[in-house]
């Protein structure tokens, strides 16, 4: 059964949410998982793509947007419409809703910050996962110094 982790940030900004998403993506990649980041739309996907190149000067996270020539050769993909090709084991969901294909992954990570729209959407996601019987684990994070 897919394991669901909710990372709860004290920050309100989209920048903080993206920054944590990049750090979490790096951690997941370093643990040997193939990862898919699911964005809300193309603009968010492209923003994540840019941030994964620059979030830390010493970090290298091989990634590509779905539909690009590099998609099949990298361990991290980013998309906003449909699912990635089979093979990814972890999903980092930055979309407000739950993609209907989430259960094909071993792990799903959801990031909540204290922005009202995100809180509302992710509360619904939490309740949906719980109603369907998925194990949900919260991780309350401290503010970044």
mmCIF file of C-alpha atoms in Angstrom:
data_model
loop_
_atom_site.group_PDB
_atom_site.id
_atom_site.type_symbol
_atom_site.label_atom_id
_atom_site.label_comp_id
_atom_site.label_asym_id
_atom_site.label_seq_id
_atom_site.Cartn_x
_atom_site.Cartn_y
_atom_site.Cartn_z
ATOM 1 C CA UNK A 1 0.000 0.000 0.000
ATOM 2 C CA UNK A 2 1.209 3.486 -0.843
ATOM 3 C CA UNK A 3 2.635 5.381 2.119
ATOM 4 C CA UNK A 4 1.631 9.056 2.363
ATOM 5 C CA UNK A 5 3.790 11.674 4.128
ATOM 6 C CA UNK A 6 2.628 15.235 4.771
ATOM 7 C CA UNK A 7 5.374 17.789 5.393
ATOM 8 C CA UNK A 8 3.905 20.759 7.240
ATOM 9 C CA UNK A 9 5.885 23.986 6.912
ATOM 10 C CA UNK A 10 5.467 27.001 9.218
ATOM 11 C CA UNK A 11 5.985 29.406 6.280
ATOM 12 C CA UNK A 12 3.281 31.028 4.163
ATOM 13 C CA UNK A 13 5.156 31.668 0.918
ATOM 14 C CA UNK A 14 5.301 29.732 -2.326
ATOM 15 C CA UNK A 15 9.083 30.285 -2.335
ATOM 16 C CA UNK A 16 9.398 28.405 0.974
ATOM 17 C CA UNK A 17 7.247 25.583 -0.378
ATOM 18 C CA UNK A 18 9.356 25.325 -3.544
ATOM 19 C CA UNK A 19 12.590 25.515 -1.549
ATOM 20 C CA UNK A 20 11.513 22.637 0.661
ATOM 21 C CA UNK A 21 10.294 20.683 -2.380
ATOM 22 C CA UNK A 22 13.783 20.950 -3.911
ATOM 23 C CA UNK A 23 15.487 19.802 -0.701
ATOM 24 C CA UNK A 24 13.025 16.935 -0.305
ATOM 25 C CA UNK A 25 13.479 15.921 -3.950
ATOM 26 C CA UNK A 26 17.235 15.784 -3.394
ATOM 27 C CA UNK A 27 16.790 13.632 -0.279
ATOM 28 C CA UNK A 28 14.456 11.236 -2.093
ATOM 29 C CA UNK A 29 16.867 11.014 -5.045
ATOM 30 C CA UNK A 30 19.851 10.353 -2.733
ATOM 31 C CA UNK A 31 17.923 7.496 -1.127
ATOM 32 C CA UNK A 32 17.825 5.847 -4.545
ATOM 33 C CA UNK A 33 14.195 6.442 -5.481
ATOM 34 C CA UNK A 34 13.062 7.429 -8.945
ATOM 35 C CA UNK A 35 10.876 10.481 -8.343
ATOM 36 C CA UNK A 36 8.104 12.340 -10.111
ATOM 37 C CA UNK A 37 7.152 15.897 -9.131
ATOM 38 C CA UNK A 38 3.524 16.624 -10.008
ATOM 39 C CA UNK A 39 2.902 20.352 -10.474
ATOM 40 C CA UNK A 40 -0.358 22.266 -10.681
ATOM 41 C CA UNK A 41 0.313 23.575 -14.189
ATOM 42 C CA UNK A 42 3.015 24.145 -16.782
ATOM 43 C CA UNK A 43 4.185 27.404 -15.179
ATOM 44 C CA UNK A 44 4.746 25.677 -11.832
ATOM 45 C CA UNK A 45 6.521 22.758 -13.538
ATOM 46 C CA UNK A 46 8.899 25.120 -15.325
ATOM 47 C CA UNK A 47 9.526 27.040 -12.097
ATOM 48 C CA UNK A 48 10.399 23.764 -10.336
ATOM 49 C CA UNK A 49 12.656 22.826 -13.238
ATOM 50 C CA UNK A 50 14.553 26.125 -12.861
ATOM 51 C CA UNK A 51 14.749 25.885 -9.082
ATOM 52 C CA UNK A 52 16.134 22.345 -9.144
ATOM 53 C CA UNK A 53 19.158 23.756 -11.020
ATOM 54 C CA UNK A 54 19.739 26.602 -8.553
ATOM 55 C CA UNK A 55 18.407 25.718 -5.093
ATOM 56 C CA UNK A 56 21.897 24.890 -3.803
ATOM 57 C CA UNK A 57 25.193 25.731 -5.522
ATOM 58 C CA UNK A 58 26.691 22.310 -4.743
ATOM 59 C CA UNK A 59 23.600 20.243 -5.600
ATOM 60 C CA UNK A 60 23.016 18.323 -8.801
ATOM 61 C CA UNK A 61 19.678 16.652 -9.268
ATOM 62 C CA UNK A 62 19.323 15.096 -12.746
ATOM 63 C CA UNK A 63 15.787 15.924 -13.857
ATOM 64 C CA UNK A 64 13.645 16.704 -16.882
ATOM 65 C CA UNK A 65 10.152 17.813 -17.788
ATOM 66 C CA UNK A 66 7.808 15.090 -19.028
ATOM 67 C CA UNK A 67 7.784 15.104 -22.798
ATOM 68 C CA UNK A 68 11.405 16.240 -23.125
ATOM 69 C CA UNK A 69 14.101 14.190 -24.838
ATOM 70 C CA UNK A 70 15.812 13.547 -21.474
ATOM 71 C CA UNK A 71 12.706 12.208 -19.704
ATOM 72 C CA UNK A 72 13.652 8.526 -20.062
ATOM 73 C CA UNK A 73 17.261 8.995 -18.934
ATOM 74 C CA UNK A 74 16.870 10.903 -15.647
ATOM 75 C CA UNK A 75 15.757 9.696 -12.209
ATOM 76 C CA UNK A 76 13.583 12.766 -11.531
ATOM 77 C CA UNK A 77 10.752 13.950 -13.761
ATOM 78 C CA UNK A 78 8.421 16.936 -13.524
ATOM 79 C CA UNK A 79 4.947 17.088 -15.023
ATOM 80 C CA UNK A 80 1.539 18.670 -14.640
ATOM 81 C CA UNK A 81 -0.882 16.608 -16.704
ATOM 82 C CA UNK A 82 -0.650 12.846 -16.819
ATOM 83 C CA UNK A 83 1.491 10.303 -15.022
ATOM 84 C CA UNK A 84 5.130 9.613 -15.829
ATOM 85 C CA UNK A 85 6.172 6.422 -17.553
ATOM 86 C CA UNK A 86 6.276 3.422 -15.193
ATOM 87 C CA UNK A 87 9.377 3.222 -13.038
ATOM 88 C CA UNK A 88 9.089 6.135 -10.627
ATOM 89 C CA UNK A 89 8.659 4.904 -7.055
ATOM 90 C CA UNK A 90 7.960 8.215 -5.322
ATOM 91 C CA UNK A 91 5.598 11.084 -6.055
ATOM 92 C CA UNK A 92 6.053 14.602 -4.738
ATOM 93 C CA UNK A 93 2.605 16.132 -5.227
ATOM 94 C CA UNK A 94 2.509 19.923 -5.457
ATOM 95 C CA UNK A 95 -0.862 19.937 -7.190
ATOM 96 C CA UNK A 96 -3.809 21.043 -4.997
ATOM 97 C CA UNK A 97 -5.612 17.756 -5.671
ATOM 98 C CA UNK A 98 -4.644 14.112 -5.656
ATOM 99 C CA UNK A 99 -3.810 12.645 -9.057
ATOM 100 C CA UNK A 100 -5.976 9.590 -9.702
ATOM 101 C CA UNK A 101 -2.839 7.553 -10.453
ATOM 102 C CA UNK A 102 -1.101 8.238 -7.094
ATOM 103 C CA UNK A 103 -1.453 4.631 -5.879
ATOM 104 C CA UNK A 104 1.058 3.343 -8.434
ATOM 105 C CA UNK A 105 3.847 4.858 -6.280
ATOM 106 C CA UNK A 106 5.379 3.339 -3.148
ATOM 107 C CA UNK A 107 5.554 6.750 -1.481
ATOM 108 C CA UNK A 108 3.681 10.016 -1.883
ATOM 109 C CA UNK A 109 4.875 13.270 -0.323
ATOM 110 C CA UNK A 110 2.571 16.250 0.116
ATOM 111 C CA UNK A 111 3.878 19.666 1.199
ATOM 112 C CA UNK A 112 1.665 21.996 3.192
ATOM 113 C CA UNK A 113 2.560 25.561 4.023
ATOM 114 C CA UNK A 114 0.459 28.045 5.945
ATOM 115 C CA UNK A 115 -1.086 29.735 2.903
ATOM 116 C CA UNK A 116 -4.876 29.456 3.191
ATOM 117 C CA UNK A 117 -5.436 28.024 -0.304
ATOM 118 C CA UNK A 118 -2.816 25.326 0.255
ATOM 119 C CA UNK A 119 -4.152 24.528 3.738
ATOM 120 C CA UNK A 120 -7.691 24.107 2.422
ATOM 121 C CA UNK A 121 -6.685 21.927 -0.528
ATOM 122 C CA UNK A 122 -4.314 19.719 1.448
ATOM 123 C CA UNK A 123 -6.791 19.202 4.306
ATOM 124 C CA UNK A 124 -9.121 17.714 1.707
ATOM 125 C CA UNK A 125 -6.294 15.531 0.395
ATOM 126 C CA UNK A 126 -5.498 14.329 3.930
ATOM 127 C CA UNK A 127 -9.134 13.398 4.521
ATOM 128 C CA UNK A 128 -9.390 11.620 1.170
ATOM 129 C CA UNK A 129 -6.292 9.506 1.815
ATOM 130 C CA UNK A 130 -7.542 8.608 5.302
ATOM 131 C CA UNK A 131 -11.044 7.703 4.062
ATOM 132 C CA UNK A 132 -9.453 5.373 1.518
ATOM 133 C CA UNK A 133 -7.454 3.659 4.254
ATOM 134 C CA UNK A 134 -3.964 4.881 3.362
ATOM 135 C CA UNK A 135 -1.427 5.349 6.162
ATOM 136 C CA UNK A 136 -0.776 9.089 6.522
ATOM 137 C CA UNK A 137 2.175 10.440 8.509
ATOM 138 C CA UNK A 138 2.535 14.138 9.407
ATOM 139 C CA UNK A 139 5.980 15.762 9.713
ATOM 140 C CA UNK A 140 5.837 19.181 11.419
ATOM 141 C CA UNK A 141 8.880 21.195 10.346
ATOM 142 C CA UNK A 142 10.533 24.153 11.999
ATOM 143 C CA UNK A 143 11.170 27.513 10.356
ATOM 144 C CA UNK A 144 14.400 27.738 8.338
ATOM 145 C CA UNK A 145 17.029 30.001 9.898
#
